[in-house]
PDB file of C-alpha atoms in Angstrom:
ATOM      1  CA  MET A 161       2.952  14.824 -47.921  1.00  0.00           C
ATOM      2  CA  LYS A 162       3.747  11.787 -49.782  1.00  0.00           C
ATOM      3  CA  ILE A 163       3.659  13.436 -52.799  1.00  0.00           C
ATOM      4  CA  PHE A 164       5.465  16.239 -51.805  1.00  0.00           C
ATOM      5  CA  THR A 165       9.051  13.822 -50.936  1.00  0.00           C
ATOM      6  CA  LEU A 166       8.315  11.741 -54.328  1.00  0.00           C
ATOM      7  CA  LEU A 167       8.937  14.930 -56.026  1.00  0.00           C
ATOM      8  CA  ALA A 168      11.479  16.187 -53.784  1.00  0.00           C
ATOM      9  CA  LEU A 169      13.510  12.510 -54.569  1.00  0.00           C
ATOM     10  CA  PHE A 170      12.422  13.472 -58.260  1.00  0.00           C
ATOM     11  CA  LEU A 171      14.481  16.838 -57.877  1.00  0.00           C
ATOM     12  CA  THR A 172      16.762  15.084 -55.942  1.00  0.00           C
ATOM     13  CA  LEU A 173      17.502  12.513 -58.723  1.00  0.00           C
ATOM     14  CA  THR A 174      17.445  14.831 -61.924  1.00  0.00           C
ATOM     15  CA  HIS A 175      19.678  17.235 -60.700  1.00  0.00           C
ATOM     16  CA  ALA A 176      22.312  18.231 -62.402  1.00  0.00           C
ATOM     17  CA  LYS A 177      25.394  20.697 -61.490  1.00  0.00           C
ATOM     18  CA  ILE A 178      26.343  22.178 -64.747  1.00  0.00           C
ATOM     19  CA  TYR A 179      29.939  22.211 -66.408  1.00  0.00           C
ATOM     20  CA  TYR A 180      32.010  24.001 -69.047  1.00  0.00           C
ATOM     21  CA  ALA A 181      34.392  22.366 -71.024  1.00  0.00           C
ATOM     22  CA  LYS A 182      36.478  22.770 -74.250  1.00  0.00           C
ATOM     23  CA  VAL A 183      36.447  21.117 -77.060  1.00  0.00           C
ATOM     24  CA  GLU A 184      40.377  18.977 -76.695  1.00  0.00           C
ATOM     25  CA  PRO A 185      41.668  17.063 -79.027  1.00  0.00           C
ATOM     26  CA  TYR A 186      42.101  13.450 -77.022  1.00  0.00           C
ATOM     27  CA  GLU A 187      46.165  14.116 -77.706  1.00  0.00           C
ATOM     28  CA  ILE A 188      49.085  17.341 -77.794  1.00  0.00           C
ATOM     29  CA  ARG A 189      52.279  15.641 -77.855  1.00  0.00           C
ATOM     30  CA  ASP A 190      55.680  17.916 -77.179  1.00  0.00           C
ATOM     31  CA  ILE A 191      58.077  17.210 -80.402  1.00  0.00           C
ATOM     32  CA  SER A 192      62.032  17.422 -78.795  1.00  0.00           C
ATOM     33  CA  ALA A 193      65.375  16.556 -81.371  1.00  0.00           C
ATOM     34  CA  ASN A 194      66.492  13.600 -79.729  1.00  0.00           C
ATOM     35  CA  VAL A 195      69.742  13.325 -82.586  1.00  0.00           C
ATOM     36  CA  SER A 196      71.723  16.676 -83.179  1.00  0.00           C
ATOM     37  CA  GLY A 197      72.013  18.878 -86.716  1.00  0.00           C
ATOM     38  CA  LEU A 198      71.191  21.138 -89.598  1.00  0.00           C
ATOM     39  CA  VAL A 199      67.390  20.838 -90.330  1.00  0.00           C
ATOM     40  CA  LEU A 200      66.713  20.993 -93.831  1.00  0.00           C
ATOM     41  CA  SER A 201      62.749  21.579 -93.901  1.00  0.00           C
ATOM     42  CA  ALA A 202      59.822  22.439 -91.997  1.00  0.00           C
ATOM     43  CA  ASP A 203      56.893  23.208 -93.520  1.00  0.00           C
ATOM     44  CA  ASP A 204      55.157  25.890 -91.087  1.00  0.00           C
ATOM     45  CA  ALA A 205      52.822  25.608 -94.220  1.00  0.00           C
ATOM     46  CA  LEU A 206      51.462  21.834 -92.660  1.00  0.00           C
ATOM     47  CA  VAL A 207      50.307  23.798 -89.709  1.00  0.00           C
ATOM     48  CA  GLY A 208      46.610  22.171 -89.280  1.00  0.00           C
ATOM     49  CA  THR A 209      46.854  19.549 -91.801  1.00  0.00           C
ATOM     50  CA  LEU A 210      46.372  16.168 -90.520  1.00  0.00           C
ATOM     51  CA  LEU A 211      50.373  14.386 -91.724  1.00  0.00           C
ATOM     52  CA  THR A 212      50.479  11.697 -93.493  1.00  0.00           C
ATOM     53  CA  SER A 213      53.713   9.113 -93.413  1.00  0.00           C
ATOM     54  CA  LYS A 214      56.210  11.731 -96.124  1.00  0.00           C
ATOM     55  CA  PRO A 215      58.130  13.639 -93.099  1.00  0.00           C
ATOM     56  CA  TYR A 216      57.221  16.772 -91.487  1.00  0.00           C
ATOM     57  CA  ILE A 217      60.262  17.295 -90.901  1.00  0.00           C
ATOM     58  CA  LYS A 218      64.297  16.980 -91.848  1.00  0.00           C
ATOM     59  CA  ILE A 219      67.893  17.126 -90.290  1.00  0.00           C
ATOM     60  CA  ASP A 220      70.306  16.056 -91.993  1.00  0.00           C
ATOM     61  CA  SER A 221      71.350  12.743 -92.469  1.00  0.00           C
ATOM     62  CA  GLU A 222      73.607  12.048 -95.136  1.00  0.00           C
ATOM     63  CA  VAL A 223      77.073  11.471 -92.934  1.00  0.00           C
ATOM     64  CA  ASP A 224      74.857   8.332 -90.976  1.00  0.00           C
ATOM     65  CA  GLU A 225      72.900   7.788 -94.696  1.00  0.00           C
ATOM     66  CA  LYS A 226      76.959   7.021 -96.347  1.00  0.00           C
ATOM     67  CA  GLU A 227      78.065   5.640 -93.133  1.00  0.00           C
ATOM     68  CA  LEU A 228      74.521   3.183 -92.856  1.00  0.00           C
ATOM     69  CA  ARG A 229      75.357   1.881 -96.253  1.00  0.00           C
ATOM     70  CA  LEU A 230      79.050   1.466 -95.709  1.00  0.00           C
ATOM     71  CA  ILE A 231      78.597  -0.246 -91.833  1.00  0.00           C
ATOM     72  CA  ARG A 232      76.351  -2.757 -94.475  1.00  0.00           C
ATOM     73  CA  GLU A 233      79.177  -3.302 -97.605  1.00  0.00           C
ATOM     74  CA  LYS A 234      81.597  -3.813 -94.909  1.00  0.00           C
ATOM     75  CA  LEU A 235      79.084  -6.512 -92.534  1.00  0.00           C
ATOM     76  CA  MET A 236      78.627  -9.273 -95.930  1.00  0.00           C
ATOM     77  CA  TYR A 237      82.557  -8.808 -96.515  1.00  0.00           C
ATOM     78  CA  ILE A 238      83.322 -10.528 -93.309  1.00  0.00           C
ATOM     79  CA  LYS A 239      79.968 -12.442 -93.240  1.00  0.00           C
ATOM     80  CA  ASN A 240      81.594 -13.957 -96.223  1.00  0.00           C
ATOM     81  CA  SER A 241      85.114 -14.037 -94.572  1.00  0.00           C
ATOM     82  CA  LEU A 242      83.103 -16.597 -91.825  1.00  0.00           C
ATOM     83  CA  GLU A 243      81.350 -18.187 -93.789  1.00  0.00           C
ATOM     84  CA  MET A 244      85.126 -19.326 -95.262  1.00  0.00           C
ATOM     85  CA  SER A 245      86.538 -20.023 -91.752  1.00  0.00           C
ATOM     86  CA  GLU A 246      84.160 -22.358 -90.082  1.00  0.00           C
ATOM     87  CA  ALA A 247      84.360 -24.315 -92.961  1.00  0.00           C
ATOM     88  CA  VAL A 248      88.117 -23.921 -93.039  1.00  0.00           C
ATOM     89  CA  LEU A 249      87.839 -24.196 -88.826  1.00  0.00           C
ATOM     90  CA  VAL A 250      85.385 -28.018 -89.886  1.00  0.00           C
ATOM     91  CA  ASN A 251      88.682 -29.467 -92.466  1.00  0.00           C
ATOM     92  CA  LEU A 252      90.823 -27.980 -89.590  1.00  0.00           C
ATOM     93  CA  GLU A 253      89.043 -30.420 -86.865  1.00  0.00           C
ATOM     94  CA  ASP A 254      88.491 -33.427 -88.630  1.00  0.00           C
ATOM     95  CA  SER A 255      93.184 -33.153 -90.149  1.00  0.00           C
ATOM     96  CA  LEU A 256      93.448 -32.963 -86.004  1.00  0.00           C
ATOM     97  CA  VAL A 257      91.463 -36.393 -85.470  1.00  0.00           C
ATOM     98  CA  LYS A 258      93.106 -38.218 -87.470  1.00  0.00           C
ATOM     99  CA  LYS A 259      96.886 -36.840 -86.652  1.00  0.00           C
ATOM    100  CA  ARG A 260      95.314 -37.662 -82.693  1.00  0.00           C
ATOM    101  CA  GLU A 261      94.694 -40.920 -84.014  1.00  0.00           C
ATOM    102  CA  ASN A 262      97.945 -41.599 -86.045  1.00  0.00           C
ATOM    103  CA  TYR A 263     100.087 -39.910 -82.680  1.00  0.00           C
ATOM    104  CA  ARG A 264      98.718 -41.857 -80.761  1.00  0.00           C
ATOM    105  CA  LYS A 265      99.167 -45.109 -82.779  1.00  0.00           C
ATOM    106  CA  ILE A 266     102.697 -44.904 -83.744  1.00  0.00           C
ATOM    107  CA  GLU A 267     103.297 -42.819 -79.847  1.00  0.00           C
ATOM    108  CA  PRO A 268     104.251 -46.774 -78.055  1.00  0.00           C
ATOM    109  CA  LEU A 269     105.979 -48.568 -80.909  1.00  0.00           C
ATOM    110  CA  LYS A 270     108.819 -49.127 -80.189  1.00  0.00           C
ATOM    111  CA  PHE A 271     110.970 -49.724 -84.038  1.00  0.00           C
ATOM    112  CA  LYS A 272     109.974 -45.822 -84.289  1.00  0.00           C
ATOM    113  CA  SER A 273     112.748 -43.038 -83.136  1.00  0.00           C
ATOM    114  CA  SER A 274     112.447 -40.648 -81.692  1.00  0.00           C
ATOM    115  CA  VAL A 275     113.144 -37.816 -84.535  1.00  0.00           C
ATOM    116  CA  GLU A 276     109.670 -39.536 -86.460  1.00  0.00           C
ATOM    117  CA  LYS A 277     108.261 -39.539 -82.935  1.00  0.00           C
ATOM    118  CA  ASP A 278     108.987 -36.136 -82.250  1.00  0.00           C
ATOM    119  CA  ARG A 279     108.278 -35.063 -86.156  1.00  0.00           C
ATOM    120  CA  GLU A 280     104.781 -36.249 -85.425  1.00  0.00           C
ATOM    121  CA  PHE A 281     103.822 -34.936 -81.848  1.00  0.00           C
ATOM    122  CA  TYR A 282     105.482 -31.386 -83.380  1.00  0.00           C
ATOM    123  CA  ASP A 283     103.049 -31.235 -86.024  1.00  0.00           C
ATOM    124  CA  LEU A 284     100.446 -32.947 -84.273  1.00  0.00           C
ATOM    125  CA  ILE A 285     100.645 -29.353 -81.842  1.00  0.00           C
ATOM    126  CA  THR A 286     100.959 -27.214 -84.387  1.00  0.00           C
ATOM    127  CA  SER A 287      97.594 -28.720 -85.981  1.00  0.00           C
ATOM    128  CA  GLU A 288      95.872 -27.946 -82.880  1.00  0.00           C
ATOM    129  CA  ASN A 289      97.063 -23.990 -82.415  1.00  0.00           C
ATOM    130  CA  LEU A 290      96.013 -23.541 -86.377  1.00  0.00           C
ATOM    131  CA  TYR A 291      92.755 -24.879 -85.207  1.00  0.00           C
ATOM    132  CA  LEU A 292      93.160 -22.707 -82.024  1.00  0.00           C
ATOM    133  CA  ASN A 293      94.227 -19.212 -84.293  1.00  0.00           C
ATOM    134  CA  THR A 294      91.446 -20.527 -87.060  1.00  0.00           C
ATOM    135  CA  ARG A 295      88.147 -20.903 -83.704  1.00  0.00           C
ATOM    136  CA  LYS A 296      89.595 -17.150 -82.246  1.00  0.00           C
ATOM    137  CA  GLU A 297      89.871 -15.508 -86.137  1.00  0.00           C
ATOM    138  CA  VAL A 298      86.253 -17.203 -86.464  1.00  0.00           C
ATOM    139  CA  GLN A 299      85.290 -14.675 -82.047  1.00  0.00           C
ATOM    140  CA  ASN A 300      86.319 -12.172 -83.822  1.00  0.00           C
ATOM    141  CA  LEU A 301      84.868 -12.187 -86.737  1.00  0.00           C
ATOM    142  CA  LYS A 302      81.207 -12.357 -84.845  1.00  0.00           C
ATOM    143  CA  VAL A 303      82.527  -9.958 -82.700  1.00  0.00           C
ATOM    144  CA  GLN A 304      82.746  -7.524 -85.541  1.00  0.00           C
ATOM    145  CA  ILE A 305      79.080  -8.630 -86.668  1.00  0.00           C
ATOM    146  CA  SER A 306      77.652  -8.301 -83.633  1.00  0.00           C
ATOM    147  CA  ASP A 307      79.570  -4.581 -83.254  1.00  0.00           C
ATOM    148  CA  LEU A 308      78.166  -3.282 -86.768  1.00  0.00           C
ATOM    149  CA  ARG A 309      74.687  -4.827 -86.379  1.00  0.00           C
ATOM    150  CA  LEU A 310      75.243  -2.443 -83.070  1.00  0.00           C
ATOM    151  CA  ARG A 311      76.414   0.017 -84.997  1.00  0.00           C
ATOM    152  CA  GLU A 312      73.609  -0.242 -88.310  1.00  0.00           C
ATOM    153  CA  VAL A 313      70.962  -0.203 -85.572  1.00  0.00           C
ATOM    154  CA  GLN A 314      71.934   3.637 -84.779  1.00  0.00           C
ATOM    155  CA  LEU A 315      72.788   4.557 -87.678  1.00  0.00           C
ATOM    156  CA  GLU A 316      68.936   3.239 -88.799  1.00  0.00           C
ATOM    157  CA  ARG A 317      67.823   4.987 -85.970  1.00  0.00           C
ATOM    158  CA  SER A 318      69.182   8.308 -86.175  1.00  0.00           C
ATOM    159  CA  ILE A 319      68.588   8.618 -89.967  1.00  0.00           C
ATOM    160  CA  LYS A 320      64.421   7.804 -89.000  1.00  0.00           C
ATOM    161  CA  ASP A 321      64.682  10.563 -85.715  1.00  0.00           C
ATOM    162  CA  LYS A 322      66.101  12.777 -88.022  1.00  0.00           C
ATOM    163  CA  ASN A 323      63.177  12.669 -90.836  1.00  0.00           C
ATOM    164  CA  LEU A 324      59.919  13.566 -88.206  1.00  0.00           C
ATOM    165  CA  VAL A 325      56.609  11.095 -89.325  1.00  0.00           C
ATOM    166  CA  ALA A 326      53.565  11.368 -87.190  1.00  0.00           C
ATOM    167  CA  ASP A 327      50.397   9.804 -90.043  1.00  0.00           C
ATOM    168  CA  GLY A 328      47.352  10.936 -88.866  1.00  0.00           C
ATOM    169  CA  PHE A 329      48.281  13.431 -86.497  1.00  0.00           C
ATOM    170  CA  VAL A 330      47.679  17.611 -86.876  1.00  0.00           C
ATOM    171  CA  LEU A 331      50.965  19.168 -86.724  1.00  0.00           C
ATOM    172  CA  TYR A 332      49.777  21.708 -84.353  1.00  0.00           C
ATOM    173  CA  MET A 333      51.795  24.008 -84.538  1.00  0.00           C
ATOM    174  CA  MET A 334      55.860  24.034 -85.826  1.00  0.00           C
ATOM    175  CA  LEU A 335      58.249  25.474 -83.932  1.00  0.00           C
ATOM    176  CA  VAL A 336      61.733  25.153 -86.080  1.00  0.00           C
ATOM    177  CA  LYS A 337      63.093  26.957 -89.749  1.00  0.00           C
ATOM    178  CA  PRO A 338      65.138  25.075 -91.605  1.00  0.00           C
ATOM    179  CA  GLY A 339      68.856  26.096 -91.666  1.00  0.00           C
ATOM    180  CA  GLN A 340      68.364  25.808 -87.716  1.00  0.00           C
ATOM    181  CA  VAL A 341      70.889  24.326 -86.223  1.00  0.00           C
ATOM    182  CA  VAL A 342      68.912  22.160 -83.231  1.00  0.00           C
ATOM    183  CA  GLY A 343      70.522  20.042 -79.901  1.00  0.00           C
ATOM    184  CA  VAL A 344      68.927  16.708 -78.391  1.00  0.00           C
ATOM    185  CA  ALA A 345      65.627  17.563 -76.648  1.00  0.00           C
ATOM    186  CA  ALA A 346      65.330  20.950 -78.385  1.00  0.00           C
ATOM    187  CA  PRO A 347      62.163  21.669 -79.482  1.00  0.00           C
ATOM    188  CA  LEU A 348      60.325  20.597 -82.236  1.00  0.00           C
ATOM    189  CA  ALA A 349      56.780  20.648 -83.003  1.00  0.00           C
ATOM    190  CA  LYS A 350      53.473  20.224 -81.287  1.00  0.00           C
ATOM    191  CA  ILE A 351      50.858  17.556 -83.286  1.00  0.00           C
ATOM    192  CA  ALA A 352      48.076  17.164 -82.350  1.00  0.00           C
ATOM    193  CA  ASP A 353      45.737  13.334 -81.558  1.00  0.00           C
ATOM    194  CA  THR A 354      42.092  14.691 -83.499  1.00  0.00           C
ATOM    195  CA  SER A 355      41.027  10.976 -84.125  1.00  0.00           C
ATOM    196  CA  LYS A 356      39.161  11.744 -80.880  1.00  0.00           C
ATOM    197  CA  ALA A 357      38.338  14.803 -78.789  1.00  0.00           C
ATOM    198  CA  LEU A 358      38.449  15.122 -74.695  1.00  0.00           C
ATOM    199  CA  LEU A 359      36.129  16.959 -71.805  1.00  0.00           C
ATOM    200  CA  SER A 360      38.070  18.149 -69.051  1.00  0.00           C
ATOM    201  CA  ILE A 361      35.950  19.044 -66.236  1.00  0.00           C
ATOM    202  CA  TYR A 362      36.247  19.418 -62.766  1.00  0.00           C
ATOM    203  CA  LEU A 363      33.824  17.838 -59.829  1.00  0.00           C
ATOM    204  CA  ASP A 364      32.822  18.416 -56.886  1.00  0.00           C
ATOM    205  CA  GLU A 365      33.822  16.375 -53.988  1.00  0.00           C
ATOM    206  CA  GLU A 366      29.495  14.940 -53.582  1.00  0.00           C
ATOM    207  CA  ASP A 367      29.366  14.561 -57.918  1.00  0.00           C
ATOM    208  CA  VAL A 368      32.312  12.092 -57.940  1.00  0.00           C
ATOM    209  CA  LEU A 369      31.620   9.063 -55.950  1.00  0.00           C
ATOM    210  CA  ASP A 370      29.435   8.296 -59.317  1.00  0.00           C
ATOM    211  CA  ALA A 371      30.031   9.724 -61.516  1.00  0.00           C
ATOM    212  CA  LYS A 372      30.884   7.018 -63.896  1.00  0.00           C
ATOM    213  CA  LYS A 373      27.911   5.211 -63.044  1.00  0.00           C
ATOM    214  CA  ARG A 374      26.033   8.960 -64.039  1.00  0.00           C
ATOM    215  CA  ALA A 375      24.597   9.468 -67.761  1.00  0.00           C
ATOM    216  CA  VAL A 376      26.535  12.357 -70.069  1.00  0.00           C
ATOM    217  CA  TYR A 377      24.306  15.578 -71.752  1.00  0.00           C
ATOM    218  CA  ILE A 378      26.013  17.923 -74.074  1.00  0.00           C
ATOM    219  CA  ASP A 379      24.455  20.954 -74.446  1.00  0.00           C
ATOM    220  CA  GLY A 380      20.792  19.893 -72.533  1.00  0.00           C
ATOM    221  CA  GLU A 381      21.226  16.236 -75.085  1.00  0.00           C
ATOM    222  CA  LYS A 382      21.878  13.054 -73.638  1.00  0.00           C
ATOM    223  CA  THR A 383      24.531  10.840 -74.433  1.00  0.00           C
ATOM    224  CA  SER A 384      25.744   7.957 -75.109  1.00  0.00           C
ATOM    225  CA  TYR A 385      29.316   8.866 -73.727  1.00  0.00           C
ATOM    226  CA  SER A 386      29.812   8.072 -69.756  1.00  0.00           C
ATOM    227  CA  VAL A 387      32.495   9.366 -67.945  1.00  0.00           C
ATOM    228  CA  SER A 388      36.483   7.786 -68.815  1.00  0.00           C
ATOM    229  CA  ARG A 389      38.382   9.182 -66.319  1.00  0.00           C
ATOM    230  CA  LEU A 390      38.145   9.811 -62.651  1.00  0.00           C
ATOM    231  CA  LEU A 391      41.175  11.160 -60.600  1.00  0.00           C
ATOM    232  CA  SER A 392      40.165  10.554 -56.332  1.00  0.00           C
ATOM    233  CA  ILE A 393      42.754  12.797 -55.685  1.00  0.00           C
ATOM    234  CA  ALA A 394      42.248  16.004 -55.988  1.00  0.00           C
ATOM    235  CA  ASP A 395      43.855  19.174 -57.898  1.00  0.00           C
ATOM    236  CA  SER A 396      46.880  20.912 -57.262  1.00  0.00           C
ATOM    237  CA  LYS A 397      45.103  24.227 -58.755  1.00  0.00           C
ATOM    238  CA  ASN A 398      41.447  24.103 -58.495  1.00  0.00           C
ATOM    239  CA  ILE A 399      41.218  22.728 -54.504  1.00  0.00           C
ATOM    240  CA  SER A 400      38.714  20.506 -53.294  1.00  0.00           C
ATOM    241  CA  LYS A 401      37.637  19.481 -57.503  1.00  0.00           C
ATOM    242  CA  TYR A 402      38.186  16.978 -58.900  1.00  0.00           C
ATOM    243  CA  LEU A 403      39.247  16.265 -62.266  1.00  0.00           C
ATOM    244  CA  ALA A 404      36.594  13.992 -64.794  1.00  0.00           C
ATOM    245  CA  GLN A 405      37.686  13.775 -68.549  1.00  0.00           C
ATOM    246  CA  ILE A 406      34.992  12.425 -71.607  1.00  0.00           C
ATOM    247  CA  VAL A 407      36.485  10.796 -74.421  1.00  0.00           C
ATOM    248  CA  ILE A 408      33.642  11.705 -77.364  1.00  0.00           C
ATOM    249  CA  ASP A 409      33.600  11.245 -81.195  1.00  0.00           C
ATOM    250  CA  SER A 410      35.926  14.274 -83.414  1.00  0.00           C
ATOM    251  CA  PRO A 411      33.938  17.148 -83.565  1.00  0.00           C
ATOM    252  CA  LYS A 412      34.064  18.914 -86.602  1.00  0.00           C
ATOM    253  CA  LEU A 413      35.573  22.551 -84.981  1.00  0.00           C
ATOM    254  CA  PHE A 414      38.002  22.327 -81.862  1.00  0.00           C
ATOM    255  CA  SER A 415      38.284  24.231 -79.224  1.00  0.00           C
ATOM    256  CA  LYS A 416      34.264  24.924 -78.587  1.00  0.00           C
ATOM    257  CA  LEU A 417      32.830  26.157 -74.700  1.00  0.00           C
ATOM    258  CA  VAL A 418      29.985  22.917 -73.870  1.00  0.00           C
ATOM    259  CA  LYS A 419      28.173  22.673 -71.607  1.00  0.00           C
ATOM    260  CA  VAL A 420      28.015  19.200 -69.328  1.00  0.00           C
ATOM    261  CA  GLU A 421      25.466  17.309 -67.531  1.00  0.00           C
ATOM    262  CA  LEU A 422      26.463  14.520 -65.252  1.00  0.00           C
ATOM    263  CA  LYS A 423      22.472  12.905 -63.992  1.00  0.00           C
ATOM    264  CA  ASN A 424      20.585  10.388 -62.064  1.00  0.00           C
ATOM    265  CA  GLU A 425      18.360   8.136 -64.356  1.00  0.00           C
TER     266      GLU A 425
END
């Protein structure tokens, strides 16, 4: 009787349901346009190849590039103007300090005529106004620089979005052709991260609780992998089944079907 009980327990511990999964890329991304424009290049020959830092899709960015050059030139000129205006402002401030001191000195003097005092007063007011106008000019120049820097960032982003790069990804599908005009959110391509692979299986309820503790067997062979992701909410399509995913090394060939077992050991 004890032997039978131990045998039953052993069978319970080692028994594992068989699941089947397709070896998929770790991630497949849908690439859509962030900008509108004319597609200059989109080479179908790149499909299935590993992409580099070279753009795999180019959207016309000639106008943006010209505007960016002009913006940077304008920024340089305005920065120079700002430096000169700030230097003038320092000189005006020093001059204003002295004129205020002079006026305070002559204002109580009785031997100074009212005409002389008025002349000093009006000269002081003129200097005050010139100082304030120069300060205003400095502030306006700073606002212009801020606006131009924002435009510079927008143009840089637009140019980047028109020269699509996906270094290290495989081009899975090209969805546009050269000469096509695309709008914002238009599908452009699909790219895949094949540096790793992903197995997705749908577990029965009794396999969910300790799934992450179980040993993973693939095609009958024990592996060092474990369940990487596990949803405790039943799948909307596979009713009463729970999605589990296992991240594995990148295979030579994707999309093949493998047998997966989760065993207690």
